[in-house]
PDB file of C-alpha atoms in Angstrom:
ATOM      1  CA  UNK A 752      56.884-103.237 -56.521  1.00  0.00           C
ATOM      2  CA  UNK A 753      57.763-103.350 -53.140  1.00  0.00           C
ATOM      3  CA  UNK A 754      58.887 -99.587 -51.837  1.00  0.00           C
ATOM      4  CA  UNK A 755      59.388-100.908 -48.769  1.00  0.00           C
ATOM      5  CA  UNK A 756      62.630-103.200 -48.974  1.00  0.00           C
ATOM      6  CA  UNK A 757      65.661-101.777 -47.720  1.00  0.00           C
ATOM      7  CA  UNK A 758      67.367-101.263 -50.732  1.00  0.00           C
ATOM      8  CA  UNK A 759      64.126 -99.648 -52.121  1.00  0.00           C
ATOM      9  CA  UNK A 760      63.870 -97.556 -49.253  1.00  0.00           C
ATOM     10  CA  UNK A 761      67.585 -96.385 -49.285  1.00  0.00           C
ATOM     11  CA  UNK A 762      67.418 -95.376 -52.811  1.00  0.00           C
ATOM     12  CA  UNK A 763      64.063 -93.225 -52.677  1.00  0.00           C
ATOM     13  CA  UNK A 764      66.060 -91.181 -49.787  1.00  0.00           C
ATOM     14  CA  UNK A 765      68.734 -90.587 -51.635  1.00  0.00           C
ATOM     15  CA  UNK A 766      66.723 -89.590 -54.323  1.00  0.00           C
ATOM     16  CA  UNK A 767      64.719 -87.325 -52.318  1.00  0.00           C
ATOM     17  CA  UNK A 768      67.670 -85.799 -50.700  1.00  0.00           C
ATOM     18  CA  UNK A 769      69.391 -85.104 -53.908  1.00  0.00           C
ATOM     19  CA  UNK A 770      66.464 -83.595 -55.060  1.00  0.00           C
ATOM     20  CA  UNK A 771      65.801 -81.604 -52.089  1.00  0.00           C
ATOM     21  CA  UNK A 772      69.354 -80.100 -52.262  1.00  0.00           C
ATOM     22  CA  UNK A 773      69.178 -78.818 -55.946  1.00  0.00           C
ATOM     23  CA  UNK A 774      65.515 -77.699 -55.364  1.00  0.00           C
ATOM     24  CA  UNK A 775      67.071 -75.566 -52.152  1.00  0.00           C
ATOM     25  CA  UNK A 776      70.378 -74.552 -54.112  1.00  0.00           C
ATOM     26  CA  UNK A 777      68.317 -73.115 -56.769  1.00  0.00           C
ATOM     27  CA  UNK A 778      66.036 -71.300 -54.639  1.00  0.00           C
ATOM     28  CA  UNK A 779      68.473 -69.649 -52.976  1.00  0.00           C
ATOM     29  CA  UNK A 780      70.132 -68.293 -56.281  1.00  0.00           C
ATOM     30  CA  UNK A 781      66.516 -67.440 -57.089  1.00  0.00           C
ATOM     31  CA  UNK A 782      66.811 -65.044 -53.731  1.00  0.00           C
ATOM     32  CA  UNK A 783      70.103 -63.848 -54.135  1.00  0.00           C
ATOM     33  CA  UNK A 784      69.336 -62.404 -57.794  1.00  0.00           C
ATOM     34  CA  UNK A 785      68.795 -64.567 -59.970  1.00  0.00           C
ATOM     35  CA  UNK A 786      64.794 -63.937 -59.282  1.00  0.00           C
ATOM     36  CA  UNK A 787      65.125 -60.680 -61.342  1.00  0.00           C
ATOM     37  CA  UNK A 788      67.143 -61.872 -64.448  1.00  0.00           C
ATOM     38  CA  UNK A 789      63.752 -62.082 -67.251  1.00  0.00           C
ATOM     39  CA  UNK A 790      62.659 -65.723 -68.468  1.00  0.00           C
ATOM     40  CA  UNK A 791      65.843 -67.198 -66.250  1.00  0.00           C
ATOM     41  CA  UNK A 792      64.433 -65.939 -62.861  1.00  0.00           C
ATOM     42  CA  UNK A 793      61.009 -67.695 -62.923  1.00  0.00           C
ATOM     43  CA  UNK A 794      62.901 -71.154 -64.468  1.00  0.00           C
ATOM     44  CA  UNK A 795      65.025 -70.958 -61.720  1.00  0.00           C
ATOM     45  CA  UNK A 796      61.945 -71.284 -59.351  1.00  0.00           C
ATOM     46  CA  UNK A 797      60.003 -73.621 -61.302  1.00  0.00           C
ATOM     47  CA  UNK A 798      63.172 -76.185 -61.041  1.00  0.00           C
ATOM     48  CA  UNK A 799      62.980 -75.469 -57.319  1.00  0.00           C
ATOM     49  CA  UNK A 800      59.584 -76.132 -56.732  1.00  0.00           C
ATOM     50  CA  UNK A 801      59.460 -78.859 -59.254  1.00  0.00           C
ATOM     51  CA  UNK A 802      62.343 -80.835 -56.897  1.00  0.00           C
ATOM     52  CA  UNK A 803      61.100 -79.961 -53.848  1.00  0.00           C
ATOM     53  CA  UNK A 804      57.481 -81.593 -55.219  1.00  0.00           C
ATOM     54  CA  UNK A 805      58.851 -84.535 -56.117  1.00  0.00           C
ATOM     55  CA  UNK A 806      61.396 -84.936 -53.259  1.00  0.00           C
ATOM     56  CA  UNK A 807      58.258 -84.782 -50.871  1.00  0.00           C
ATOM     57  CA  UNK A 808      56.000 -87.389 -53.085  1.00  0.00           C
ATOM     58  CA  UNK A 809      59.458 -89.770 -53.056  1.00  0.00           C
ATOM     59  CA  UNK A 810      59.147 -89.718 -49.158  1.00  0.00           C
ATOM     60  CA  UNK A 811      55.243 -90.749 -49.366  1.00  0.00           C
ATOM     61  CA  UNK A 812      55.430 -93.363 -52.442  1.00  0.00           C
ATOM     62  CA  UNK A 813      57.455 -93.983 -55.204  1.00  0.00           C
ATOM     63  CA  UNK A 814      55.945 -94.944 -58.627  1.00  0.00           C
ATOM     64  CA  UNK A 815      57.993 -95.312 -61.417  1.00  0.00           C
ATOM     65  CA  UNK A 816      56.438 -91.669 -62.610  1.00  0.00           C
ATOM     66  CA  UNK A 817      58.027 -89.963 -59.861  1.00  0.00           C
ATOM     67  CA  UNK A 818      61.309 -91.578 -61.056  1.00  0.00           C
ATOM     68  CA  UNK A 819      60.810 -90.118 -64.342  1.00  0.00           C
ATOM     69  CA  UNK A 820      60.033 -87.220 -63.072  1.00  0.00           C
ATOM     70  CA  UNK A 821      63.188 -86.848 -60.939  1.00  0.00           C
ATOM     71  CA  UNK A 822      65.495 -87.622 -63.656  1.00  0.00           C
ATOM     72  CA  UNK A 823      63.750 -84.819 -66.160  1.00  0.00           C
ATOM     73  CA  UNK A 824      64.253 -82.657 -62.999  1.00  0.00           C
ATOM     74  CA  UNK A 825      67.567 -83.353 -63.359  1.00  0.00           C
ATOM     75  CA  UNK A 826      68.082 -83.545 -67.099  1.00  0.00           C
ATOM     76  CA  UNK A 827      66.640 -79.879 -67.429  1.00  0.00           C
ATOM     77  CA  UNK A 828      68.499 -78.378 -64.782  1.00  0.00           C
ATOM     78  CA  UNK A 829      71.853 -79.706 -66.520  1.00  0.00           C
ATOM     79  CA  UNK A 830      70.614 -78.936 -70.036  1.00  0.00           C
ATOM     80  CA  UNK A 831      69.854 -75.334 -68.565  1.00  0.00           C
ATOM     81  CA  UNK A 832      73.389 -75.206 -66.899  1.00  0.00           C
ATOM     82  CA  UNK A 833      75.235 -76.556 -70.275  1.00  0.00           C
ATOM     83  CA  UNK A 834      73.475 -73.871 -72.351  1.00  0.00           C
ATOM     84  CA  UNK A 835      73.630 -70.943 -70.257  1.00  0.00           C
ATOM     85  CA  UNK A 836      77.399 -71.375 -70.097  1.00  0.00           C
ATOM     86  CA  UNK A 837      77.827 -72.300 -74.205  1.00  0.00           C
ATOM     87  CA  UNK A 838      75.220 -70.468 -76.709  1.00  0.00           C
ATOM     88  CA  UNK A 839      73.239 -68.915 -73.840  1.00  0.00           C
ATOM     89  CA  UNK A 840      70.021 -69.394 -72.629  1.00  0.00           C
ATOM     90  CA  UNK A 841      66.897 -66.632 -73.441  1.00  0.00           C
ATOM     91  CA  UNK A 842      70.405 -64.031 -73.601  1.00  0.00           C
ATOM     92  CA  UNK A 843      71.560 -65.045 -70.516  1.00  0.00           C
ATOM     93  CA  UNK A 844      75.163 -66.881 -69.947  1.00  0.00           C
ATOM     94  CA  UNK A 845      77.220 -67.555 -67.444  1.00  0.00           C
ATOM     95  CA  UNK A 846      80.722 -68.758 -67.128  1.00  0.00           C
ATOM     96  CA  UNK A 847      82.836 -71.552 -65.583  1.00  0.00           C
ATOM     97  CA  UNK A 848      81.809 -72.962 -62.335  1.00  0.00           C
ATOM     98  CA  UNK A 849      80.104 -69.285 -61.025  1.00  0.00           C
ATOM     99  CA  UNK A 850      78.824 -69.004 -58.897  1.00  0.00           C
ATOM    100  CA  UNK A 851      80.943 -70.405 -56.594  1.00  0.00           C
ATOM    101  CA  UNK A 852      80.035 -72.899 -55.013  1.00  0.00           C
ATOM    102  CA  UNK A 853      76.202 -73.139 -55.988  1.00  0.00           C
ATOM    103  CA  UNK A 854      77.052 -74.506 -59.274  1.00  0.00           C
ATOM    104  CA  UNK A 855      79.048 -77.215 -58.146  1.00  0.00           C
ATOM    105  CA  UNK A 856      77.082 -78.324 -55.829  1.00  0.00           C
ATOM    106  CA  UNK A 857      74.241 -78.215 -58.167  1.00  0.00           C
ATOM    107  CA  UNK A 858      75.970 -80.404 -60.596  1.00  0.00           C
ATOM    108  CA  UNK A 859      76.702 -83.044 -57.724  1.00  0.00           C
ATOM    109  CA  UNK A 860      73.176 -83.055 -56.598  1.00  0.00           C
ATOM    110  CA  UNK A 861      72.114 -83.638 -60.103  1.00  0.00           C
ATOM    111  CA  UNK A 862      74.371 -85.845 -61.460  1.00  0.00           C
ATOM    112  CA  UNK A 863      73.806 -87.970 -58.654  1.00  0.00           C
ATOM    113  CA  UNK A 864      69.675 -87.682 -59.135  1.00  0.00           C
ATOM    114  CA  UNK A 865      70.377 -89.069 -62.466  1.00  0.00           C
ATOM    115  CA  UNK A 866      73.150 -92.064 -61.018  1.00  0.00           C
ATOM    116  CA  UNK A 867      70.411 -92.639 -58.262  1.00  0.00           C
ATOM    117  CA  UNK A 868      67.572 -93.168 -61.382  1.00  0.00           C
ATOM    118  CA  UNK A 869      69.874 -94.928 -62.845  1.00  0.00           C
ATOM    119  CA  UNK A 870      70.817 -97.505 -59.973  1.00  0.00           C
ATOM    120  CA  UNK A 871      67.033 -97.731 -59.307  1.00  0.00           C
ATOM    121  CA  UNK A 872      66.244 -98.890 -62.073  1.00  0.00           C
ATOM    122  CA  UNK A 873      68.758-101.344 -62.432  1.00  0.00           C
ATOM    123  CA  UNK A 874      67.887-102.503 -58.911  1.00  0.00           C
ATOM    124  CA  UNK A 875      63.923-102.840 -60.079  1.00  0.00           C
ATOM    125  CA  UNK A 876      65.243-104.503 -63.306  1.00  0.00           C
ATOM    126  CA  UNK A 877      67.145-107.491 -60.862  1.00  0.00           C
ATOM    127  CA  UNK A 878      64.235-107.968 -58.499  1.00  0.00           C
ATOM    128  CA  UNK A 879      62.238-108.423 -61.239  1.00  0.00           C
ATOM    129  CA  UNK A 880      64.266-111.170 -62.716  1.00  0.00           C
ATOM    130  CA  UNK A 881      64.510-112.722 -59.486  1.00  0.00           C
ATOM    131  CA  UNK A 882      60.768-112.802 -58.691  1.00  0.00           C
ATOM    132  CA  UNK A 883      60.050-113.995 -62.505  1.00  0.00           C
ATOM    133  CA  UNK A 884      59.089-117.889 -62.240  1.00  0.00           C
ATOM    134  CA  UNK A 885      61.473-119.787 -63.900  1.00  0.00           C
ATOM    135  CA  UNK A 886      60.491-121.922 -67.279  1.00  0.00           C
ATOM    136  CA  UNK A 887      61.562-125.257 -67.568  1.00  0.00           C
ATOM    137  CA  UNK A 888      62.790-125.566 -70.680  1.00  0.00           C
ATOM    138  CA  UNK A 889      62.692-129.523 -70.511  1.00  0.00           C
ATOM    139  CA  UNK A 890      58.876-129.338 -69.694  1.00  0.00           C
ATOM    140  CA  UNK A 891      57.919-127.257 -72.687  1.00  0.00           C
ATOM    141  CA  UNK A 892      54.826-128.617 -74.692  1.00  0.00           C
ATOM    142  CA  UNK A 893      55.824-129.728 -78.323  1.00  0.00           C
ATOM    143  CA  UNK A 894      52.702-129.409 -80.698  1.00  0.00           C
ATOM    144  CA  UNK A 895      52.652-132.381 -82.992  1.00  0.00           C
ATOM    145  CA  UNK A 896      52.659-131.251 -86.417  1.00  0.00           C
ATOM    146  CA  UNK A 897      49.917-133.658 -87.860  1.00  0.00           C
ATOM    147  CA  UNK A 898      47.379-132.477 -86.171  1.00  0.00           C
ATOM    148  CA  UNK A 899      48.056-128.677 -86.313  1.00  0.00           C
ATOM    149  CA  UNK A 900      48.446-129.292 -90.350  1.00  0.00           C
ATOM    150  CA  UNK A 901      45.192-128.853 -91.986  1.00  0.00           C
ATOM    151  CA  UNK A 902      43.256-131.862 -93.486  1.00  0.00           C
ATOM    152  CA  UNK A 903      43.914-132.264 -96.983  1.00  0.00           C
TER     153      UNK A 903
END
C-alpha cells in the first residue's frame, strides 16, 4: 500500500485532524467537569487520549489497523453520545445537543472520522483493482477431460 500517493496522503490528514479535534473536544469537557462525573469522567479521557494516539500514529504511518482503530474511536464516542442522551449511560444522561457547541462539533468530527474510513477504504479497494493484473479470459488453459479421467 502506498501511504504516500496524494490521495493517500490527503485522506490520513483528514483522518488525523478529525481525530485530533474530537480527542481535544473531549478533553476539554473532561476539564470543564466532566472529569468528576464517576465512570463518565475517566471514559471521557480515555476517548481523548485514544484519538489523540492514533491521530499522531496516522501522521507517521498508516496501516489498515490504525484505520480500524480510528473508526472504533469514532463508533464508541457516538455509541456513548446516543446512550447518554436515550437510556443513559452508568446513570448519567444528557439532553439534546448540550453542551453547546461541544456536542456538535463532536458529532461532525466523528461522523466525518467514520466518512473519512469509509472513503479510504473505498479508495484502497479501487487502487487495488487497478494494480490487479488483468486475466485474459481468451488465454485460459482448458484441461482435456481424457486425461484428467481416471483409467478404467
Amino acid at each position: 500500500m502506498n501511504t504516500w500517493s496524494l490521495p493517500a496522503l490527503a485522506l490520513r490528514l483528514v483522518l488525523a485532524a478529525t481525530l485530533a479535534a474530537s480527542g481535544y473536544i473531549h478533553a476539554q469537557l473532561y476539564i470543564d467537569g466532566y472529569r468528576f462525573i464517576h465512570v463518565i469522567g475517566p471514559l471521557f479521557l480515555l476517548q481523548a487520549s485514544a484519538a489523540f494516539a492514533v491521530a499522531v500514529l496516522l501522521l507517521l504511518a498508516a496501516p489498515p489497523l490504525l484505520r480500524i482503530a480510528a473508526a472504533a474511536i469514532a463508533i464508541g464516542a457516538l455509541a456513548g453520545f446516543a446512550t447518554s442522551r436515550t437510556i443513559g449511560l452508568f446513570g448519567f444522561t444528557e439532553r439534546g445537543l448540550q453542551p453547546a457547541p461541544q456536542a456538535l462539533l463532536s458529532l461532525i468530527a466523528e461522523t466525518l472520522t467514520l466518512l473519512t474510513v469509509v472513503a479510504w477504504q473505498v479508495f484502497e479497494v479501487r487502487r487495488h483493482r487497478r494494480t490487479r493484473p488483468h486475466h485474459d479470459t481468451t488465454s485460459r488453459v482448458r484441461l482435456d477431460h481424457r486425461t484428467t479421467t481416471p483409467d478404467r
